[in-house]
Amino acid sequence: MSAVEISAANETKESTGVDDKQRIMQIIEDKSQEFIEAADHIWGTPETRFAVKESVQQHYKVLEQEGFEVEKGVGHMGYAYVATWGSGRPVIGITGEYDALGGLSQVADLGEHKPLVEGGNGQGCGHNILGMAAVAAGVGIKTFMEEKGIKGTIKVFGCPAEESGYGKAFMARDGVFDGLDLALSWHPSDVTQAWGSSSLAVLQAYFDFTGVPAHAAAAPELGRSALDAAELMNVGVQFLREHMIDAARVHYAFIDAGGESANVVQSHARLYYFVRAPRMDQAQDLFKRVEKIAQGAALMTETQVKEEFDAACYNFIPNHPLTEAVDRNLDLVGPLPLDQQELDYERRYTDTVPEAGKQRVLSRTKEAFPDLTDEEVRKMAESTMALKKYPLVFTDTASGSTDVGDVSWQTPTAQFSGGFEPQGTSAHSWQWAANGKSSVAHKGLLAAGKTLALTAYDAFTDPDLVKAAKEDFDKTFAGQEYKVVIPDDVMPH
């Protein structure tokens, strides 16, 4: 074949690819109402951790209606699933979530904090949109593959408890992700960006202290205070902070402070600890030191301590070729098509952002777009929505934790953030919960679903992408292997 013929063939291939991708996006648009209705229903039934019985029903409903074979109850979790369509290779996985957060109940579309149910749950991290976008992507690429007779297997994974329970880690432990060639994921945000950074590995456990009750005034010498032990543990960890790496994080919460009577030596107390570090081995080493502090606190107070391991997840490692493909597809999908009324709607939330938060937006905008003038940066930062895609930057910087990390250690994985949340607001906030049923959120759902589906299309139609992703994975993890850190006897709860 001559150079001219090769050039013409490449142009034809590129033209066909663009046409195919336009068709995939149209499929998702045509089916948008079923995705939106399901996402809104999940918003209205917010459930936490592994107890997501009502929320997952919407996933089952759409996927079964669209012809997927749904295997329910995987990974020892009643409401985790794998939905499969197709046969043969490549096998592409898309992960989705639907769990909410405790204490984040919020009236929809209201520009002030007002719980819908006092003390209730709420979709403060956008998982009603997250999971349904994964479903939309699966449906979109599956429908297109049917139309064109494309071979391959698409799997949609329903993953409970991303918020601290780490359902994907339990699924990984049970081999649920075995056999994948690639995996894709995403997360709501106030910016749109392919995710080139890492996340923190984390281990979580409860520490139960048991002492001896006594009259705090008449016979204090007979008591052994579990509350004292818990407080001493916390003090010990405070001193530990000086002797751990800067990137590590340790958090705690009192689950039980021993009761409400100050006149009784408390015989019980319970702490919940998160230990994070950039790598799992670092987190494990730090966790061992926290365990020793707990044992020391019990020794000092002559109490007993019992540890109950809760969950853990690995740090996320982005696959470079696959993430670059995601970045290109974000360009193709383009910014959210918001009208002025929608931009004005988001103002009710951005007006609540404190000055420090606004300065943070200004700084990150300037850093991301150094070629813009100060006036252009200011206008972008003051907008209610960050419509311009942020550039892809691969970095070792890590923050937060996600159980997508466990997937990324098992197969080439890419993810991105989808910017449909009001600019400057934070995840795990009432603002995100309030925004969760808006037309802006709905458009974010469709944009994310399209981006995932288009990247899956690239993998199904371009063997070189799959090959490059696997080569990058092998190079990145050379000499390292995924070792399950959740004990066999620890079940999702």
Coordinates of C-alpha atoms in Angstrom, one line a residue:
M1 CA 0.0 0.0 0.0
S2 CA 1.4 3.4 -1.0
A3 CA 1.8 6.3 1.5
V4 CA -1.1 8.0 -0.1
E5 CA -3.3 4.9 0.4
I6 CA -2.2 4.5 4.0
S7 CA -3.0 8.2 4.7
A8 CA -6.4 7.8 3.1
A9 CA -7.1 4.7 5.1
N10 CA -6.2 6.4 8.3
E11 CA -8.4 9.3 7.5
T12 CA -11.3 7.0 6.8
K13 CA -10.7 5.2 10.1
E14 CA -10.6 8.4 12.0
S15 CA -13.8 9.6 10.3
T16 CA -15.5 6.3 11.1
G17 CA -14.4 6.6 14.7
V18 CA -15.8 10.0 15.1
D19 CA -19.1 9.0 13.6
D20 CA -19.3 5.9 15.8
K21 CA -18.6 8.0 18.9
Q22 CA -21.3 10.5 17.9
R23 CA -23.7 7.5 17.6
I24 CA -22.8 6.3 21.1
M25 CA -23.4 9.7 22.6
Q26 CA -26.8 9.9 20.8
I27 CA -27.7 6.5 22.2
I28 CA -27.1 7.7 25.8
E29 CA -29.1 10.9 25.0
D30 CA -32.0 8.9 23.6
K31 CA -32.1 6.8 26.8
S32 CA -31.3 9.7 29.2
Q33 CA -34.7 9.8 30.9
E34 CA -34.4 6.3 32.3
F35 CA -31.0 7.1 33.7
I36 CA -32.1 10.4 35.2
E37 CA -35.2 8.9 36.8
A38 CA -33.2 6.2 38.4
A39 CA -30.6 8.6 39.7
D40 CA -33.2 10.8 41.2
H41 CA -34.8 7.8 42.9
I42 CA -31.5 6.8 44.4
W43 CA -31.1 10.4 45.7
G44 CA -34.5 10.0 47.4
T45 CA -33.5 6.7 49.2
P46 CA -30.1 7.5 50.6
E47 CA -28.4 4.5 52.3
T48 CA -25.0 4.1 53.7
R49 CA -22.1 1.6 53.5
F50 CA -23.3 -1.9 52.6
A51 CA -27.0 -1.4 53.5
V52 CA -28.0 -0.1 50.0
K53 CA -31.0 -2.4 49.4
E54 CA -33.3 0.3 47.8
S55 CA -30.6 2.1 45.9
V56 CA -29.3 -0.9 44.0
Q57 CA -32.8 -1.8 42.8
Q58 CA -32.6 1.1 40.3
H59 CA -29.4 -0.4 38.9
Y60 CA -30.9 -3.8 38.6
K61 CA -34.0 -2.4 36.9
V62 CA -32.2 -0.5 34.2
L63 CA -29.5 -3.1 33.5
E64 CA -31.9 -6.0 33.3
Q65 CA -34.3 -4.0 31.1
E66 CA -31.4 -3.3 28.8
G67 CA -30.4 -6.9 28.4
F68 CA -27.5 -7.4 30.8
E69 CA -27.1 -10.6 32.8
V70 CA -26.9 -9.4 36.5
E71 CA -25.1 -11.5 39.1
K72 CA -26.2 -10.3 42.5
G73 CA -24.6 -10.7 45.9
V74 CA -20.9 -10.9 44.8
G75 CA -18.0 -10.3 47.2
H76 CA -20.0 -11.5 50.2
M77 CA -22.2 -8.4 49.9
G78 CA -25.9 -8.6 49.4
Y79 CA -26.1 -5.5 47.2
A80 CA -23.0 -5.7 45.1
Y81 CA -23.3 -7.0 41.6
V82 CA -21.7 -7.7 38.2
A83 CA -23.7 -7.0 35.1
T84 CA -22.3 -8.6 32.0
W85 CA -23.1 -8.4 28.3
G86 CA -21.2 -9.9 25.3
S87 CA -18.5 -12.5 24.9
G88 CA -14.8 -12.7 24.2
R89 CA -12.0 -10.2 24.6
P90 CA -11.3 -7.5 25.5
V91 CA -13.2 -7.6 28.7
I92 CA -13.8 -4.0 29.9
G93 CA -15.1 -3.1 33.4
I94 CA -16.9 0.0 34.5
T95 CA -17.3 0.6 38.3
G96 CA -20.2 2.4 39.9
E97 CA -21.3 3.4 43.3
Y98 CA -24.6 4.3 45.0
D99 CA -24.0 4.7 48.7
A100 CA -24.8 7.9 50.6
L101 CA -23.3 9.6 53.7
G102 CA -24.7 9.7 57.2
G103 CA -25.8 13.1 58.6
L104 CA -26.0 14.7 55.2
S105 CA -29.8 14.8 54.6
Q106 CA -30.6 18.0 52.7
V107 CA -33.6 19.6 51.0
A108 CA -33.0 19.6 47.2
D109 CA -32.3 22.8 45.4
L110 CA -32.1 24.9 48.6
G111 CA -29.3 27.4 49.0
E112 CA -28.9 26.8 52.7
H113 CA -28.3 23.9 55.0
K114 CA -31.7 22.3 55.9
P115 CA -32.0 18.6 56.5
L116 CA -34.8 16.8 54.7
V117 CA -34.7 14.3 57.6
E118 CA -33.0 15.5 60.8
G119 CA -29.9 13.4 61.2
G120 CA -30.7 11.4 58.1
N121 CA -28.6 10.2 55.2
G122 CA -27.9 12.2 52.1
Q123 CA -26.1 12.0 48.7
G124 CA -23.4 14.4 49.7
C125 CA -20.8 12.9 47.3
G126 CA -23.0 12.5 44.2
H127 CA -23.0 8.7 44.1
N128 CA -26.6 8.7 42.8
I129 CA -25.1 10.3 39.7
L130 CA -21.8 8.4 39.8
G131 CA -23.3 4.9 39.7
M132 CA -26.0 5.7 37.1
A133 CA -23.4 7.2 34.8
A134 CA -21.6 3.9 34.9
V135 CA -24.8 2.2 34.0
A136 CA -25.4 4.7 31.2
A137 CA -22.0 4.0 29.8
G138 CA -22.5 0.3 29.9
V139 CA -25.9 0.6 28.2
G140 CA -24.5 3.0 25.6
I141 CA -21.6 0.9 24.5
K142 CA -23.5 -2.3 24.7
T143 CA -26.3 -1.0 22.4
F144 CA -23.7 0.3 19.9
M145 CA -21.9 -3.1 19.9
E146 CA -25.1 -4.8 19.2
E147 CA -25.8 -2.5 16.3
K148 CA -22.3 -3.0 14.8
G149 CA -21.7 -6.6 15.7
I150 CA -18.6 -5.7 17.7
K151 CA -17.2 -8.6 19.8
G152 CA -16.0 -8.2 23.4
T153 CA -17.4 -8.2 26.9
I154 CA -18.6 -5.3 28.9
K155 CA -19.1 -5.6 32.7
V156 CA -20.7 -3.0 35.0
F157 CA -19.7 -3.4 38.6
G158 CA -22.1 -2.3 41.3
C159 CA -20.0 -1.4 44.3
P160 CA -21.4 -0.6 47.8
A161 CA -19.6 1.3 50.5
E162 CA -17.1 3.4 48.7
E163 CA -17.5 5.8 51.7
S164 CA -15.2 4.1 54.2
G165 CA -16.4 0.5 53.8
Y166 CA -14.6 -0.1 50.6
G167 CA -16.8 -2.6 48.7
K168 CA -14.3 -2.9 45.8
A169 CA -11.6 -4.1 48.2
F170 CA -13.8 -7.0 49.3
M171 CA -14.7 -7.7 45.7
A172 CA -11.0 -7.7 44.8
R173 CA -10.3 -10.1 47.7
D174 CA -12.9 -12.5 46.3
G175 CA -11.5 -12.3 42.7
V176 CA -14.5 -10.4 41.3
F177 CA -12.3 -8.3 39.0
D178 CA -10.2 -11.2 37.8
G179 CA -10.1 -11.5 34.0
L180 CA -10.5 -7.8 33.2
D181 CA -8.4 -6.3 30.5
L182 CA -9.1 -2.7 31.5
A183 CA -11.3 -0.9 34.0
L184 CA -12.8 2.6 34.0
S185 CA -14.3 4.8 36.7
W186 CA -15.1 8.4 37.5
H187 CA -16.2 10.7 40.4
P188 CA -18.3 13.9 40.7
S189 CA -16.3 17.0 41.4
D190 CA -16.4 20.8 40.9
V191 CA -13.8 20.4 38.1
T192 CA -13.5 18.2 35.0
Q193 CA -10.2 16.5 34.7
A194 CA -8.7 13.1 33.8
W195 CA -7.2 11.7 37.0
G196 CA -3.4 11.6 36.8
S197 CA -2.8 11.6 40.5
S198 CA -2.7 8.9 43.1
S199 CA -4.7 8.4 46.3
L200 CA -3.8 7.4 49.9
A201 CA -3.9 3.8 51.0
V202 CA -6.0 3.4 54.2
L203 CA -6.6 0.9 57.0
Q204 CA -9.5 1.2 59.4
A205 CA -10.3 -0.4 62.7
Y206 CA -12.3 0.0 65.9
F207 CA -10.6 -0.1 69.3
D208 CA -12.8 -1.2 72.2
F209 CA -11.6 -0.5 75.7
T210 CA -13.1 -2.4 78.7
G211 CA -12.5 -1.3 82.3
V212 CA -14.1 -1.7 85.7
P213 CA -17.0 0.6 86.8
A214 CA -17.0 2.2 90.2
H215 CA -18.4 5.2 92.1
A216 CA -16.3 8.1 90.9
A217 CA -16.4 9.9 94.2
A218 CA -16.9 7.2 96.9
A219 CA -14.6 4.5 95.5
P220 CA -12.6 5.7 92.5
E221 CA -9.7 3.5 93.4
L222 CA -11.8 0.5 92.6
G223 CA -12.5 1.7 89.0
R224 CA -10.4 1.3 85.8
S225 CA -11.5 3.8 83.3
A226 CA -12.0 2.8 79.7
L227 CA -12.5 6.4 78.8
D228 CA -9.1 7.3 80.2
A229 CA -7.6 4.6 78.0
A230 CA -9.3 5.9 74.9
E231 CA -8.1 9.5 75.7
L232 CA -4.6 8.3 76.4
M233 CA -4.6 6.4 73.0
N234 CA -5.6 9.7 71.3
V235 CA -2.8 11.6 73.1
G236 CA -0.3 8.9 72.1
V237 CA -1.3 9.2 68.5
Q238 CA -0.9 13.0 68.7
F239 CA 2.7 12.5 69.7
L240 CA 3.1 10.0 66.9
R241 CA 2.2 12.6 64.3
E242 CA 5.7 14.2 64.8
H243 CA 7.3 10.9 63.8
M244 CA 5.4 9.9 60.7
I245 CA 5.8 11.0 57.0
D246 CA 4.3 14.3 56.0
A247 CA 1.9 12.7 53.6
A248 CA 0.4 10.3 56.2
R249 CA -2.9 11.0 57.8
V250 CA -4.5 9.6 61.0
H251 CA -8.1 10.4 62.0
Y252 CA -10.3 9.2 64.8
A253 CA -13.9 9.4 66.1
F254 CA -15.4 8.5 69.4
I255 CA -18.1 5.9 68.8
D256 CA -18.7 5.4 72.5
A257 CA -17.4 7.7 75.2
G258 CA -18.6 5.5 78.1
G259 CA -22.0 7.0 78.8
E260 CA -23.4 10.2 80.2
S261 CA -22.8 9.9 83.9
A262 CA -19.6 11.7 85.1
N263 CA -20.1 10.1 88.5
V264 CA -19.3 6.7 87.2
V265 CA -15.9 5.4 86.2
Q266 CA -16.6 4.5 82.6
S267 CA -16.2 0.8 81.9
H268 CA -16.4 1.0 78.1
A269 CA -15.2 3.2 75.3
R270 CA -14.9 2.7 71.6
L271 CA -12.7 4.6 69.0
Y272 CA -12.8 4.4 65.2
Y273 CA -9.4 5.0 63.5
F274 CA -8.4 5.7 59.9
V275 CA -4.7 5.4 59.1
R276 CA -3.6 6.7 55.6
A277 CA -0.3 6.9 53.7
P278 CA 0.7 7.1 50.0
R279 CA 1.5 3.4 49.9
M280 CA 0.0 0.4 51.5
D281 CA 3.2 -0.8 53.1
Q282 CA 3.6 2.7 54.7
A283 CA 0.1 2.6 55.9
Q284 CA 0.6 -0.9 57.4
D285 CA 3.7 0.2 59.2
L286 CA 2.0 3.2 60.7
F287 CA -1.1 1.2 61.6
K288 CA 1.1 -1.2 63.6
R289 CA 2.4 1.8 65.6
V290 CA -1.2 2.9 66.3
E291 CA -2.0 -0.6 67.5
K292 CA 1.0 -0.5 69.9
I293 CA -0.3 2.9 71.3
A294 CA -3.7 1.3 71.9
Q295 CA -2.0 -1.5 73.8
G296 CA 0.1 0.9 75.8
A297 CA -3.0 2.9 76.8
A298 CA -4.7 -0.2 78.0
L299 CA -1.6 -1.2 80.0
M300 CA -1.3 2.3 81.6
T301 CA -5.0 2.2 82.8
E302 CA -5.2 -1.6 83.6
T303 CA -8.0 -2.0 81.1
Q304 CA -8.4 -4.4 78.2
V305 CA -8.4 -3.4 74.5
K306 CA -9.9 -5.4 71.6
E307 CA -9.3 -4.4 68.0
E308 CA -12.0 -5.0 65.4
F309 CA -10.6 -4.6 61.8
D310 CA -13.1 -2.8 59.6
A311 CA -11.7 -2.3 56.1
A312 CA -8.8 -1.2 53.9
C313 CA -8.1 0.0 50.4
Y314 CA -5.0 0.5 48.3
N315 CA -3.7 3.6 46.8
F316 CA -4.9 4.4 43.2
I317 CA -2.3 4.1 40.4
P318 CA -3.4 5.7 37.1
N319 CA -2.6 3.9 33.9
H320 CA -1.1 6.4 31.5
P321 CA -2.3 5.3 28.0
L322 CA -5.8 4.7 29.3
T323 CA -6.0 8.0 31.2
E324 CA -4.8 9.8 28.1
A325 CA -7.6 8.2 26.1
V326 CA -10.1 9.4 28.8
D327 CA -8.6 12.9 28.5
R328 CA -9.2 12.9 24.7
N329 CA -12.7 11.8 25.1
L330 CA -13.4 14.5 27.7
D331 CA -12.4 16.9 24.9
L332 CA -14.8 15.2 22.5
V333 CA -17.8 15.3 24.9
G334 CA -17.0 18.9 25.7
P335 CA -18.1 21.2 28.5
L336 CA -21.5 20.8 30.1
P337 CA -24.1 22.6 27.9
L338 CA -25.5 24.9 30.6
D339 CA -27.7 27.8 30.0
Q340 CA -27.7 31.1 32.0
Q341 CA -30.6 29.9 34.2
E342 CA -28.5 26.9 35.3
L343 CA -25.4 29.0 35.9
D344 CA -27.5 31.3 38.0
Y345 CA -29.0 28.4 39.9
E346 CA -25.6 27.3 41.0
R347 CA -24.9 30.7 42.5
R348 CA -27.1 29.8 45.5
Y349 CA -24.3 27.3 46.4
T350 CA -21.2 29.2 45.4
D351 CA -22.4 32.2 47.5
T352 CA -22.0 30.0 50.6
V353 CA -18.3 29.2 49.9
P354 CA -16.1 31.0 52.5
E355 CA -13.4 33.5 51.4
A356 CA -10.6 30.9 51.9
G357 CA -12.4 28.5 49.6
K358 CA -12.7 31.2 46.9
Q359 CA -9.0 32.0 47.2
R360 CA -8.3 28.3 46.8
V361 CA -10.3 28.2 43.5
L362 CA -8.4 31.3 42.3
S363 CA -5.0 29.7 43.1
R364 CA -5.8 26.3 41.5
T365 CA -7.2 28.1 38.4
K366 CA -4.1 30.1 38.0
E367 CA -1.9 27.0 38.5
A368 CA -3.9 25.0 35.9
F369 CA -4.0 27.7 33.3
P370 CA -0.7 29.6 33.5
D371 CA -1.1 31.1 30.0
L372 CA -4.3 33.0 30.9
T373 CA -4.3 36.6 32.0
D374 CA -5.1 37.6 35.6
E375 CA -8.4 38.9 34.4
E376 CA -9.3 35.7 32.6
V377 CA -8.3 33.6 35.6
R378 CA -10.4 35.9 37.9
K379 CA -13.5 35.5 35.6
M380 CA -13.1 31.7 35.5
A381 CA -12.6 31.5 39.3
E382 CA -15.7 33.7 40.0
S383 CA -17.9 31.6 37.7
T384 CA -20.4 29.3 39.4
M385 CA -19.2 26.4 37.3
A386 CA -15.7 25.3 36.1
L387 CA -16.8 24.6 32.6
K388 CA -13.2 24.5 31.1
K389 CA -11.6 21.1 31.3
Y390 CA -8.5 21.1 33.5
P391 CA -5.3 19.7 31.9
L392 CA -4.2 16.2 32.6
V393 CA -1.1 16.1 34.8
F394 CA 0.5 12.9 36.0
T395 CA 1.8 13.3 39.5
D396 CA 2.7 11.3 42.6
T397 CA 0.7 13.7 44.7
A398 CA -2.0 11.8 46.7
S399 CA -5.0 12.9 48.6
G400 CA -8.1 11.2 49.9
S401 CA -8.8 7.5 49.5
T402 CA -10.8 5.4 47.0
D403 CA -11.3 1.7 46.7
V404 CA -10.8 2.1 42.9
G405 CA -7.2 1.8 44.1
D406 CA -7.7 -2.0 44.6
V407 CA -9.0 -2.3 41.1
S408 CA -6.0 -0.3 39.7
W409 CA -3.6 -2.8 41.3
Q410 CA -5.3 -5.7 39.5
T411 CA -5.8 -4.3 36.0
P412 CA -5.0 -1.2 34.0
T413 CA -7.4 1.5 35.3
A414 CA -8.3 5.1 34.5
Q415 CA -10.7 7.5 36.1
F416 CA -11.7 11.1 35.9
S417 CA -13.6 13.8 37.8
G418 CA -16.7 15.2 36.2
G419 CA -17.3 18.9 37.1
F420 CA -21.0 19.3 37.6
E421 CA -20.8 20.4 41.3
P422 CA -20.8 24.2 42.1
Q423 CA -17.3 25.6 41.9
G424 CA -15.5 25.8 45.2
T425 CA -17.8 23.6 47.2
S426 CA -16.5 20.4 48.8
A427 CA -17.4 16.8 48.5
H428 CA -19.3 15.5 51.5
S429 CA -21.3 18.7 51.8
W430 CA -24.9 19.8 52.0
Q431 CA -24.3 21.8 48.8
W432 CA -23.5 18.6 46.8
A433 CA -26.6 16.9 48.3
A434 CA -28.8 19.9 47.4
N435 CA -27.4 19.9 43.8
G436 CA -27.9 16.2 43.3
K437 CA -31.3 16.3 41.5
S438 CA -30.7 19.5 39.5
S439 CA -30.7 19.6 35.7
V440 CA -26.9 20.4 36.0
A441 CA -26.4 17.1 37.8
H442 CA -28.4 15.3 35.2
K443 CA -26.2 16.8 32.4
G444 CA -23.1 15.8 34.4
L445 CA -24.5 12.2 34.5
L446 CA -24.8 12.1 30.8
A447 CA -21.4 13.7 30.1
A448 CA -19.7 11.2 32.4
G449 CA -21.6 8.3 30.9
K450 CA -20.6 9.3 27.4
T451 CA -16.9 9.7 28.4
L452 CA -16.8 6.2 29.9
A453 CA -18.6 4.7 26.9
L454 CA -16.3 6.4 24.4
T455 CA -13.2 5.2 26.2
A456 CA -14.6 1.7 26.3
Y457 CA -15.2 2.0 22.5
D458 CA -11.5 2.9 22.0
A459 CA -10.5 -0.2 23.9
F460 CA -12.9 -2.4 21.9
T461 CA -11.8 -1.1 18.5
D462 CA -8.1 -0.3 19.1
P463 CA -6.0 -3.3 20.1
D464 CA -3.0 -1.0 20.4
L465 CA -4.6 0.9 23.2
V466 CA -5.2 -2.3 25.2
K467 CA -1.6 -3.5 24.5
A468 CA -0.1 -0.1 25.5
A469 CA -2.2 -0.1 28.7
K470 CA -1.1 -3.5 29.7
E471 CA 2.6 -2.7 28.9
D472 CA 2.3 0.4 31.1
F473 CA 0.7 -1.7 33.9
D474 CA 3.4 -4.3 33.8
K475 CA 6.1 -1.6 33.9
T476 CA 4.5 0.3 36.7
F477 CA 4.0 -2.8 38.9
A478 CA 7.2 -4.6 38.1
G479 CA 8.2 -6.4 41.2
Q480 CA 5.0 -5.5 43.1
E481 CA 1.9 -7.6 43.6
Y482 CA -1.5 -7.0 45.0
K483 CA -1.6 -8.6 48.5
V484 CA -4.9 -8.8 50.2
V485 CA -4.7 -6.9 53.5
I486 CA -8.3 -7.5 54.7
P487 CA -8.2 -10.6 56.9
D488 CA -10.2 -13.6 55.6
D489 CA -12.5 -13.6 58.6
V490 CA -13.5 -9.9 58.2
M491 CA -16.8 -9.7 56.3
P492 CA -18.5 -6.6 54.9
H493 CA -20.7 -5.1 57.6

